[in-house]
mmCIF file of C-alpha atoms in Angstrom:
data_model
loop_
_atom_site.group_PDB
_atom_site.id
_atom_site.type_symbol
_atom_site.label_atom_id
_atom_site.label_comp_id
_atom_site.label_asym_id
_atom_site.label_seq_id
_atom_site.Cartn_x
_atom_site.Cartn_y
_atom_site.Cartn_z
ATOM 1 C CA MET A 25 -14.989 10.279 102.641
ATOM 2 C CA GLU A 26 -13.462 8.777 99.513
ATOM 3 C CA TYR A 27 -9.838 9.650 100.231
ATOM 4 C CA TRP A 28 -9.804 7.382 103.289
ATOM 5 C CA ASN A 29 -10.264 4.180 101.316
ATOM 6 C CA ASN A 30 -7.406 1.817 100.605
ATOM 7 C CA GLY A 31 -6.726 3.567 97.318
ATOM 8 C CA TRP A 32 -5.038 6.598 98.860
ATOM 9 C CA ARG A 33 -2.619 4.397 100.776
ATOM 10 C CA ALA A 34 -1.630 2.589 97.587
ATOM 11 C CA LEU A 35 -1.070 5.956 95.923
ATOM 12 C CA PHE A 36 1.108 7.068 98.820
ATOM 13 C CA LEU A 37 3.385 4.079 98.389
ATOM 14 C CA HIS A 38 4.121 5.154 94.825
ATOM 15 C CA ARG A 39 5.200 8.682 95.718
ATOM 16 C CA SER A 40 8.989 8.625 95.548
ATOM 17 C CA SER A 41 9.393 11.863 97.527
ATOM 18 C CA ILE A 42 7.576 10.410 100.540
ATOM 19 C CA PRO A 43 8.573 7.154 102.237
ATOM 20 C CA PRO A 44 5.994 4.390 102.754
ATOM 21 C CA PHE A 45 3.239 5.633 105.034
ATOM 22 C CA GLN A 46 1.441 3.255 107.341
ATOM 23 C CA SER A 47 -2.154 3.972 108.307
ATOM 24 C CA SER A 48 -5.578 2.400 108.429
ATOM 25 C CA CYS A 49 -8.728 3.474 106.632
ATOM 26 C CA ARG A 50 -9.983 5.083 109.839
ATOM 27 C CA LEU A 51 -7.192 6.940 111.577
ATOM 28 C CA MET A 52 -8.980 7.234 114.912
ATOM 29 C CA GLU A 53 -10.292 3.694 115.324
ATOM 30 C CA TYR A 54 -11.384 2.825 118.846
ATOM 31 C CA GLU A 55 -11.794 -0.644 120.358
ATOM 32 C CA GLY A 56 -12.581 0.168 123.990
ATOM 33 C CA ARG A 57 -15.717 -0.247 126.065
ATOM 34 C CA TYR A 58 -17.456 3.052 125.178
ATOM 35 C CA LYS A 59 -19.090 4.448 122.078
ATOM 36 C CA ALA A 60 -17.084 6.987 120.088
ATOM 37 C CA PHE A 61 -18.182 9.552 117.534
ATOM 38 C CA ASP A 62 -17.651 8.466 113.922
ATOM 39 C CA PRO A 63 -15.799 11.340 112.153
ATOM 40 C CA THR A 64 -16.263 9.780 108.719
ATOM 41 C CA ARG A 65 -19.828 11.136 108.850
ATOM 42 C CA ILE A 66 -18.516 14.722 108.738
ATOM 43 C CA GLU A 67 -19.402 16.787 105.651
ATOM 44 C CA THR A 68 -17.041 19.522 104.466
ATOM 45 C CA TYR A 69 -17.042 22.407 102.009
ATOM 46 C CA PRO A 70 -14.362 24.365 100.067
ATOM 47 C CA LEU A 71 -12.479 26.897 102.169
ATOM 48 C CA SER A 72 -12.927 29.503 99.424
ATOM 49 C CA THR A 73 -16.683 29.556 100.080
ATOM 50 C CA ARG A 74 -16.357 30.341 103.782
ATOM 51 C CA SER A 75 -17.211 33.703 105.303
ATOM 52 C CA ASN A 76 -14.026 35.203 106.795
ATOM 53 C CA LYS A 77 -13.496 38.340 108.840
ATOM 54 C CA VAL A 78 -9.810 39.001 108.022
ATOM 55 C CA LYS A 79 -8.606 39.760 104.487
ATOM 56 C CA LEU A 80 -5.212 40.681 103.053
ATOM 57 C CA SER A 81 -6.245 44.333 103.154
ATOM 58 C CA ASP A 82 -6.527 44.068 106.949
ATOM 59 C CA LEU A 83 -2.900 43.014 107.432
ATOM 60 C CA VAL A 84 -0.258 45.391 108.769
ATOM 61 C CA PHE A 85 2.939 45.398 106.713
ATOM 62 C CA PRO A 86 6.266 47.030 107.638
ATOM 63 C CA LYS A 87 5.541 49.899 105.231
ATOM 64 C CA ASP A 88 2.341 50.660 107.171
ATOM 65 C CA VAL A 89 3.846 51.052 110.633
ATOM 66 C CA ASP A 90 4.909 54.689 110.412
ATOM 67 C CA ALA A 91 1.354 55.703 109.479
ATOM 68 C CA LEU A 92 -0.213 53.970 112.484
ATOM 69 C CA VAL A 93 -1.434 56.099 115.355
ATOM 70 C CA LEU A 94 0.041 54.349 118.389
ATOM 71 C CA GLU A 95 -1.402 55.901 121.527
ATOM 72 C CA LEU A 96 0.093 54.218 124.573
ATOM 73 C CA PRO A 97 0.897 55.485 128.082
ATOM 74 C CA GLN A 98 4.436 56.790 128.461
ATOM 75 C CA GLU A 99 5.269 54.049 130.958
ATOM 76 C CA VAL A 100 4.283 51.378 128.446
ATOM 77 C CA GLN A 101 6.269 53.086 125.693
ATOM 78 C CA LYS A 102 9.294 53.197 127.977
ATOM 79 C CA ASP A 103 9.039 49.485 128.752
ATOM 80 C CA ILE A 104 8.682 48.639 125.070
ATOM 81 C CA GLN A 105 11.791 50.668 124.344
ATOM 82 C CA GLY A 106 13.660 48.714 127.023
ATOM 83 C CA VAL A 107 12.484 45.404 125.579
ATOM 84 C CA ALA A 108 13.473 46.423 122.055
ATOM 85 C CA GLU A 109 16.954 47.370 123.234
ATOM 86 C CA ALA A 110 17.259 44.029 125.042
ATOM 87 C CA ILE A 111 16.280 42.169 121.859
ATOM 88 C CA ALA A 112 18.778 44.096 119.751
ATOM 89 C CA ALA A 113 21.550 43.564 122.309
ATOM 90 C CA ALA A 114 20.782 39.849 122.572
ATOM 91 C CA ARG A 115 20.982 39.316 118.831
ATOM 92 C CA GLN A 116 24.165 41.357 118.503
ATOM 93 C CA ALA A 117 25.687 39.086 121.158
ATOM 94 C CA GLY A 118 24.387 35.911 119.487
ATOM 95 C CA LYS A 119 21.925 35.146 122.275
ATOM 96 C CA PRO A 120 18.457 33.624 121.754
ATOM 97 C CA VAL A 121 15.298 35.648 121.265
ATOM 98 C CA ILE A 122 12.253 33.388 121.587
ATOM 99 C CA LEU A 123 8.758 34.602 120.737
ATOM 100 C CA PHE A 124 5.645 32.641 121.685
ATOM 101 C CA THR A 125 2.410 34.019 120.302
ATOM 102 C CA GLY A 126 -1.236 33.169 120.600
ATOM 103 C CA ALA A 127 -3.436 33.041 117.506
ATOM 104 C CA HIS A 128 -4.666 36.615 117.782
ATOM 105 C CA LEU A 129 -1.401 38.146 116.603
ATOM 106 C CA ILE A 130 -2.067 36.482 113.244
ATOM 107 C CA LYS A 131 -5.829 37.210 113.354
ATOM 108 C CA ASN A 132 -5.106 40.843 114.181
ATOM 109 C CA GLY A 133 -3.124 41.140 110.951
ATOM 110 C CA LEU A 134 0.308 41.490 112.541
ATOM 111 C CA GLY A 135 1.882 38.419 110.962
ATOM 112 C CA PRO A 136 3.773 40.397 108.280
ATOM 113 C CA LEU A 137 5.605 42.315 111.023
ATOM 114 C CA LEU A 138 6.708 39.048 112.600
ATOM 115 C CA VAL A 139 7.699 37.777 109.144
ATOM 116 C CA ASP A 140 10.002 40.787 108.770
ATOM 117 C CA LEU A 141 11.542 40.226 112.215
ATOM 118 C CA VAL A 142 12.216 36.604 111.232
ATOM 119 C CA GLU A 143 13.787 37.628 107.928
ATOM 120 C CA ARG A 144 15.985 40.185 109.690
ATOM 121 C CA GLY A 145 17.219 37.567 112.160
ATOM 122 C CA CYS A 146 15.711 39.379 115.145
ATOM 123 C CA VAL A 147 14.234 36.174 116.585
ATOM 124 C CA THR A 148 15.768 32.716 116.823
ATOM 125 C CA LEU A 149 12.563 30.729 117.388
ATOM 126 C CA VAL A 150 8.853 31.410 116.931
ATOM 127 C CA ALA A 151 6.303 29.333 118.822
ATOM 128 C CA GLY A 152 2.548 29.207 119.027
ATOM 129 C CA ASN A 153 -0.454 27.007 119.626
ATOM 130 C CA ALA A 154 -2.076 25.057 116.794
ATOM 131 C CA ALA A 155 -4.606 27.830 116.169
ATOM 132 C CA THR A 156 -1.700 30.169 115.404
ATOM 133 C CA SER A 157 -0.530 27.806 112.672
ATOM 134 C CA ILE A 158 -4.058 27.345 111.320
ATOM 135 C CA HIS A 159 -4.663 31.074 110.812
ATOM 136 C CA ASP A 160 -1.227 31.399 109.225
ATOM 137 C CA PHE A 161 -1.978 28.429 106.928
ATOM 138 C CA GLU A 162 -5.301 29.952 105.832
ATOM 139 C CA LEU A 163 -3.735 33.315 105.017
ATOM 140 C CA ALA A 164 -0.984 31.637 103.011
ATOM 141 C CA LEU A 165 -3.488 29.477 101.140
ATOM 142 C CA ILE A 166 -6.305 31.903 100.260
ATOM 143 C CA GLY A 167 -5.355 35.293 101.743
ATOM 144 C CA GLU A 168 -8.180 35.225 104.299
ATOM 145 C CA THR A 169 -8.701 33.887 107.826
ATOM 146 C CA SER A 170 -10.837 34.201 110.971
ATOM 147 C CA GLU A 171 -14.023 32.312 110.214
ATOM 148 C CA ASN A 172 -17.305 34.055 110.979
ATOM 149 C CA VAL A 173 -18.187 31.589 113.728
ATOM 150 C CA PRO A 174 -21.740 32.765 114.614
ATOM 151 C CA ALA A 175 -22.733 32.464 110.970
ATOM 152 C CA ALA A 176 -21.541 28.858 110.775
ATOM 153 C CA LEU A 177 -21.983 27.320 114.213
ATOM 154 C CA ASP A 178 -25.729 26.688 114.227
ATOM 155 C CA GLN A 179 -25.458 25.068 110.786
ATOM 156 C CA GLY A 180 -22.815 22.602 111.906
ATOM 157 C CA ARG A 181 -20.319 24.159 109.491
ATOM 158 C CA PHE A 182 -17.870 25.773 111.907
ATOM 159 C CA GLY A 183 -14.375 24.488 111.244
ATOM 160 C CA MET A 184 -15.520 22.147 108.459
ATOM 161 C CA ALA A 185 -13.582 23.608 105.522
ATOM 162 C CA TYR A 186 -12.222 20.731 103.488
ATOM 163 C CA GLU A 187 -8.665 22.061 103.089
ATOM 164 C CA PHE A 188 -7.805 21.267 106.707
ATOM 165 C CA ALA A 189 -7.222 17.781 105.292
ATOM 166 C CA TYR A 190 -4.014 19.257 103.815
ATOM 167 C CA MET A 191 -2.701 20.011 107.290
ATOM 168 C CA ASN A 192 -3.756 16.656 108.675
ATOM 169 C CA MET A 193 -2.207 14.713 105.821
ATOM 170 C CA ALA A 194 1.018 16.727 106.048
ATOM 171 C CA LEU A 195 1.197 15.978 109.786
ATOM 172 C CA SER A 196 0.605 12.280 109.155
ATOM 173 C CA VAL A 197 3.484 12.268 106.681
ATOM 174 C CA GLY A 198 5.625 14.360 109.019
ATOM 175 C CA ASN A 199 4.988 12.013 111.906
ATOM 176 C CA GLN A 200 6.037 9.073 109.750
ATOM 177 C CA GLN A 201 9.252 10.968 108.963
ATOM 178 C CA LYS A 202 9.725 11.969 112.640
ATOM 179 C CA LEU A 203 9.468 15.715 111.912
ATOM 180 C CA GLY A 204 8.073 18.616 113.907
ATOM 181 C CA PHE A 205 4.671 20.289 113.470
ATOM 182 C CA GLY A 206 5.856 23.720 112.341
ATOM 183 C CA GLU A 207 8.557 22.291 110.099
ATOM 184 C CA VAL A 208 6.018 20.109 108.281
ATOM 185 C CA LEU A 209 3.640 22.998 107.608
ATOM 186 C CA GLY A 210 6.468 25.281 106.517
ATOM 187 C CA ARG A 211 7.579 22.571 104.125
ATOM 188 C CA LEU A 212 4.020 22.141 102.846
ATOM 189 C CA ILE A 213 3.951 25.827 101.891
ATOM 190 C CA CYS A 214 7.527 26.156 100.589
ATOM 191 C CA ASP A 215 8.561 22.784 99.175
ATOM 192 C CA GLU A 216 6.786 22.216 95.848
ATOM 193 C CA ASP A 217 7.639 18.520 95.582
ATOM 194 C CA PHE A 218 6.453 17.792 99.115
ATOM 195 C CA ARG A 219 3.276 19.818 98.596
ATOM 196 C CA ARG A 220 2.493 18.100 95.317
ATOM 197 C CA SER A 221 2.873 14.670 96.916
ATOM 198 C CA VAL A 222 0.632 15.538 99.853
ATOM 199 C CA LEU A 223 -2.058 17.288 97.825
ATOM 200 C CA ALA A 224 -2.165 14.462 95.299
ATOM 201 C CA LEU A 225 -3.669 12.389 98.090
ATOM 202 C CA VAL A 226 -6.277 14.821 99.358
ATOM 203 C CA ALA A 227 -6.900 17.767 97.016
ATOM 204 C CA ARG A 228 -10.275 17.965 95.287
ATOM 205 C CA GLU A 229 -11.062 19.711 92.047
ATOM 206 C CA GLU A 230 -12.992 22.460 93.827
ATOM 207 C CA SER A 231 -10.446 22.959 96.639
ATOM 208 C CA ALA A 232 -7.528 25.385 96.613
ATOM 209 C CA SER A 233 -4.351 23.619 95.519
ATOM 210 C CA ARG A 234 -1.838 26.487 95.492
ATOM 211 C CA PHE A 235 -0.658 28.711 98.322
ATOM 212 C CA GLN A 236 -1.511 32.099 96.882
ATOM 213 C CA HIS A 237 0.157 34.280 99.543
ATOM 214 C CA PRO A 238 3.203 32.581 101.127
ATOM 215 C CA GLU A 239 4.775 36.010 101.616
ATOM 216 C CA VAL A 240 2.484 36.727 104.592
ATOM 217 C CA SER A 241 3.137 33.369 106.284
ATOM 218 C CA VAL A 242 5.283 33.191 109.415
ATOM 219 C CA LEU A 243 5.503 29.418 108.963
ATOM 220 C CA ALA A 244 6.964 29.941 105.496
ATOM 221 C CA ALA A 245 9.367 32.678 106.606
ATOM 222 C CA CYS A 246 10.729 30.492 109.394
ATOM 223 C CA TYR A 247 11.122 27.503 107.075
ATOM 224 C CA ARG A 248 12.972 29.566 104.468
ATOM 225 C CA ARG A 249 15.315 31.022 107.079
ATOM 226 C CA GLY A 250 15.919 27.746 108.904
ATOM 227 C CA ILE A 251 14.429 29.168 112.111
ATOM 228 C CA PRO A 252 12.185 26.814 114.103
ATOM 229 C CA PHE A 253 8.489 27.524 114.299
ATOM 230 C CA THR A 254 7.294 25.218 117.061
ATOM 231 C CA VAL A 255 3.619 24.374 117.510
ATOM 232 C CA HIS A 256 2.360 23.357 120.956
ATOM 233 C CA ALA A 257 -0.975 21.647 120.447
ATOM 234 C CA GLY A 258 -3.746 20.058 122.440
ATOM 235 C CA ILE A 259 -6.215 17.412 121.294
ATOM 236 C CA GLY A 260 -9.786 18.491 120.604
ATOM 237 C CA THR A 261 -8.757 22.144 120.747
ATOM 238 C CA ASP A 262 -8.561 22.916 117.032
ATOM 239 C CA VAL A 263 -10.695 22.755 113.912
ATOM 240 C CA ILE A 264 -8.351 20.238 112.270
ATOM 241 C CA ASP A 265 -9.388 17.780 115.006
ATOM 242 C CA GLN A 266 -12.999 17.778 113.786
ATOM 243 C CA HIS A 267 -12.249 16.097 110.466
ATOM 244 C CA PRO A 268 -12.143 12.464 109.317
ATOM 245 C CA SER A 269 -8.555 13.192 108.218
ATOM 246 C CA PHE A 270 -7.526 13.901 111.830
ATOM 247 C CA ASP A 271 -4.657 11.748 113.057
ATOM 248 C CA GLY A 272 -4.233 12.309 116.799
ATOM 249 C CA GLN A 273 -1.039 10.280 116.876
ATOM 250 C CA ALA A 274 0.479 12.512 114.201
ATOM 251 C CA LYS A 275 -0.626 15.769 115.803
ATOM 252 C CA GLY A 276 0.720 14.727 119.184
ATOM 253 C CA GLY A 277 3.918 13.253 117.766
ATOM 254 C CA CYS A 278 4.838 16.276 115.660
ATOM 255 C CA SER A 279 3.935 18.719 118.439
ATOM 256 C CA GLY A 280 5.865 16.660 120.981
ATOM 257 C CA ARG A 281 8.991 16.968 118.863
ATOM 258 C CA ASP A 282 8.411 20.701 118.621
ATOM 259 C CA PHE A 283 8.407 20.920 122.409
ATOM 260 C CA LEU A 284 11.879 19.382 122.452
ATOM 261 C CA ILE A 285 13.063 21.780 119.742
ATOM 262 C CA TYR A 286 11.701 24.656 121.828
ATOM 263 C CA THR A 287 13.369 23.350 124.970
ATOM 264 C CA ASN A 288 16.672 23.029 123.138
ATOM 265 C CA GLU A 289 16.481 26.741 122.310
ATOM 266 C CA VAL A 290 15.623 27.587 125.923
ATOM 267 C CA ALA A 291 18.708 25.631 126.975
ATOM 268 C CA LYS A 292 20.817 28.201 125.088
ATOM 269 C CA LEU A 293 19.795 30.962 127.523
ATOM 270 C CA THR A 294 22.693 30.224 129.874
ATOM 271 C CA LYS A 295 24.293 33.615 129.202
ATOM 272 C CA GLY A 296 21.106 35.596 128.727
ATOM 273 C CA GLY A 297 18.568 36.263 126.034
ATOM 274 C CA VAL A 298 14.956 37.346 125.651
ATOM 275 C CA VAL A 299 11.690 35.401 125.829
ATOM 276 C CA LEU A 300 8.464 37.087 124.709
ATOM 277 C CA ASN A 301 4.931 35.834 125.294
ATOM 278 C CA VAL A 302 2.389 37.655 123.151
ATOM 279 C CA GLY A 303 -1.230 37.090 124.095
ATOM 280 C CA SER A 304 -0.983 33.477 125.245
ATOM 281 C CA ALA A 305 -2.679 33.155 128.617
ATOM 282 C CA VAL A 306 -1.930 29.497 129.352
ATOM 283 C CA THR A 307 -0.058 27.501 126.702
ATOM 284 C CA GLY A 308 2.899 29.845 126.227
ATOM 285 C CA PRO A 309 3.590 30.325 129.949
ATOM 286 C CA GLU A 310 3.215 26.622 130.722
ATOM 287 C CA VAL A 311 5.467 25.500 127.874
ATOM 288 C CA LEU A 312 8.122 27.994 128.977
ATOM 289 C CA LEU A 313 7.856 26.912 132.614
ATOM 290 C CA LYS A 314 8.431 23.244 131.757
ATOM 291 C CA ALA A 315 11.203 24.045 129.291
ATOM 292 C CA VAL A 316 13.243 26.150 131.734
ATOM 293 C CA SER A 317 12.910 23.429 134.366
ATOM 294 C CA MET A 318 14.148 20.805 131.898
ATOM 295 C CA ALA A 319 17.047 23.001 130.811
ATOM 296 C CA ALA A 320 18.073 23.706 134.406
ATOM 297 C CA ASN A 321 17.805 20.005 135.252
ATOM 298 C CA VAL A 322 20.529 19.138 132.729
ATOM 299 C CA GLY A 323 22.779 21.997 133.780
ATOM 300 C CA SER A 324 21.782 24.580 131.144
ATOM 301 C CA VAL A 325 20.453 27.090 133.654
ATOM 302 C CA PRO A 326 18.922 30.223 132.090
ATOM 303 C CA ARG A 327 20.724 33.261 133.511
ATOM 304 C CA ASP A 328 20.072 37.003 133.300
ATOM 305 C CA ILE A 329 17.182 36.549 130.909
ATOM 306 C CA VAL A 330 14.607 39.167 129.985
ATOM 307 C CA THR A 331 11.046 37.831 129.938
ATOM 308 C CA VAL A 332 8.177 39.830 128.483
ATOM 309 C CA ASP A 333 4.410 39.295 128.603
ATOM 310 C CA PHE A 334 2.014 41.198 126.333
ATOM 311 C CA ASP A 335 -1.627 41.175 127.448
ATOM 312 C CA LEU A 336 -4.678 43.294 128.223
ATOM 313 C CA ARG A 337 -5.335 42.514 131.881
ATOM 314 C CA LYS A 338 -4.246 44.668 134.766
ATOM 315 C CA HIS A 339 -1.124 43.397 136.506
ATOM 316 C CA GLU A 340 -0.742 43.624 140.284
ATOM 317 C CA PRO A 341 2.640 42.181 141.350
ATOM 318 C CA ARG A 342 1.541 41.751 144.974
ATOM 319 C CA GLN A 343 -1.054 39.170 143.865
ATOM 320 C CA MET A 344 1.579 36.811 142.453
ATOM 321 C CA THR A 345 2.168 35.265 145.891
ATOM 322 C CA ASP A 346 -1.395 35.519 147.214
ATOM 323 C CA GLU A 347 -3.393 32.371 146.442
ATOM 324 C CA THR A 348 -6.618 34.124 147.464
ATOM 325 C CA ALA A 349 -6.144 36.823 144.805
ATOM 326 C CA GLN A 350 -7.523 36.577 141.285
ATOM 327 C CA GLY A 351 -4.234 37.638 139.716
ATOM 328 C CA TYR A 352 -2.417 34.664 141.236
ATOM 329 C CA TYR A 353 -4.132 32.431 138.688
ATOM 330 C CA PHE A 354 -3.048 34.435 135.635
ATOM 331 C CA ARG A 355 -0.307 32.085 134.504
ATOM 332 C CA ASP A 356 1.287 34.505 132.069
ATOM 333 C CA GLN A 357 1.804 37.128 134.760
ATOM 334 C CA LYS A 358 2.836 34.633 137.421
ATOM 335 C CA SER A 359 5.243 32.530 135.364
ATOM 336 C CA VAL A 360 6.544 34.806 132.611
ATOM 337 C CA VAL A 361 6.748 38.104 134.489
ATOM 338 C CA THR A 362 7.462 36.903 138.023
ATOM 339 C CA ARG A 363 8.573 33.365 138.852
ATOM 340 C CA ILE A 364 10.899 32.569 135.972
ATOM 341 C CA PRO A 365 12.929 35.799 135.975
ATOM 342 C CA GLN A 366 13.121 35.725 139.774
ATOM 343 C CA ALA A 367 14.339 32.119 139.778
ATOM 344 C CA PHE A 368 17.113 32.792 137.292
ATOM 345 C CA GLY A 369 18.243 36.306 138.122
ATOM 346 C CA GLY A 370 16.466 37.938 135.213
ATOM 347 C CA ARG A 371 14.026 40.757 134.672
ATOM 348 C CA GLY A 372 10.336 40.482 133.798
ATOM 349 C CA PHE A 373 8.291 43.043 131.880
ATOM 350 C CA TYR A 374 4.515 43.253 131.636
ATOM 351 C CA ILE A 375 3.342 45.205 128.580
ATOM 352 C CA ARG A 376 -0.322 46.035 129.037
ATOM 353 C CA GLY A 377 -2.340 47.129 126.041
ATOM 354 C CA ASP A 378 -4.012 46.159 122.788
ATOM 355 C CA GLN A 379 -1.413 44.176 120.831
ATOM 356 C CA ARG A 380 -2.500 46.044 117.689
ATOM 357 C CA GLN A 381 -0.832 49.004 119.403
ATOM 358 C CA THR A 382 1.934 47.412 121.461
ATOM 359 C CA PHE A 383 3.338 44.963 118.906
ATOM 360 C CA PRO A 384 3.725 47.464 116.032
ATOM 361 C CA LEU A 385 5.517 49.802 118.440
ATOM 362 C CA LEU A 386 7.796 46.973 119.553
ATOM 363 C CA TYR A 387 8.480 46.141 115.904
ATOM 364 C CA LYS A 388 9.306 49.766 115.149
ATOM 365 C CA ARG A 389 11.639 50.120 118.127
ATOM 366 C CA VAL A 390 13.445 46.835 117.387
ATOM 367 C CA ILE A 391 14.144 47.954 113.815
ATOM 368 C CA GLU A 392 15.421 51.284 115.081
ATOM 369 C CA ALA A 393 17.668 49.577 117.668
ATOM 370 C CA GLN A 394 19.367 47.249 115.195
#
């Protein structure tokens, strides 16, 4: 891949908006005893040529909510109303409202609703896994996301769109500058000078070089508002990891800083607040569990918090203490709904249902409760 020769590093050193960046030709060099895969052999293609399942026309915007048919059990509607009132009360009192979401909220077209909540100041921090940020990035860049995986997998093309080099390069720069994952991507979308400097190193003539739809991006909304969007990533879990541009040190470094930003927000829950987990079965609950423990360890004990888990599975509270029961191993139900609120004198809600129904109703009720 031509952009990994020594020429790109020399170019980097002449970009006044970015400080000197140190790297080698092969970011993931290995000198141990085993054989490692050589990612420089990977072939890519322009993102614009990929088959995607989600288009701009599939997104749900605030103006669309009243026309949606939201058919949910009365008990679920009642709980959503209670959560919405808790969110409104928390913000009116200046308390944190933290929302962790899995990637499907973005894939399901609900990002614009979260954008509006961010712009209204209804949340104080948004968090997600790396896939969440990737879908958001794709929508901002070309107005489409959700690759048609079966159509690409057997051809070795799944996840091989070239423009993921933009994310990887931005993270490499961000790691050099000691920044967080979400902050870097928000800056890539919103800061023209930063974007121009990054893309000058990696953009190809046939690749998209302008973010066509930043208005639908949660990353961009958070960056504009100065609200953290923290990304909690693994290694080998995301399509950006498949590329020769992948810098594991940068991904881990930027995500590690985001964890500390997230924990700092959790440490503000000493007088209450709300934490929502939307469709994240493992990462969201585990990040929250570690963050509340860290906060309590330094004396910032979360008190009287409201924790909320949105998912599809049946919830049986009696299974949360039974290690022989299947439900015991559902981390979202065990940690978010049960253990954390019980430990800190709070209240846990479990909102069962399709998030394409539950989240728009939550959005609607939060707006009404403001």
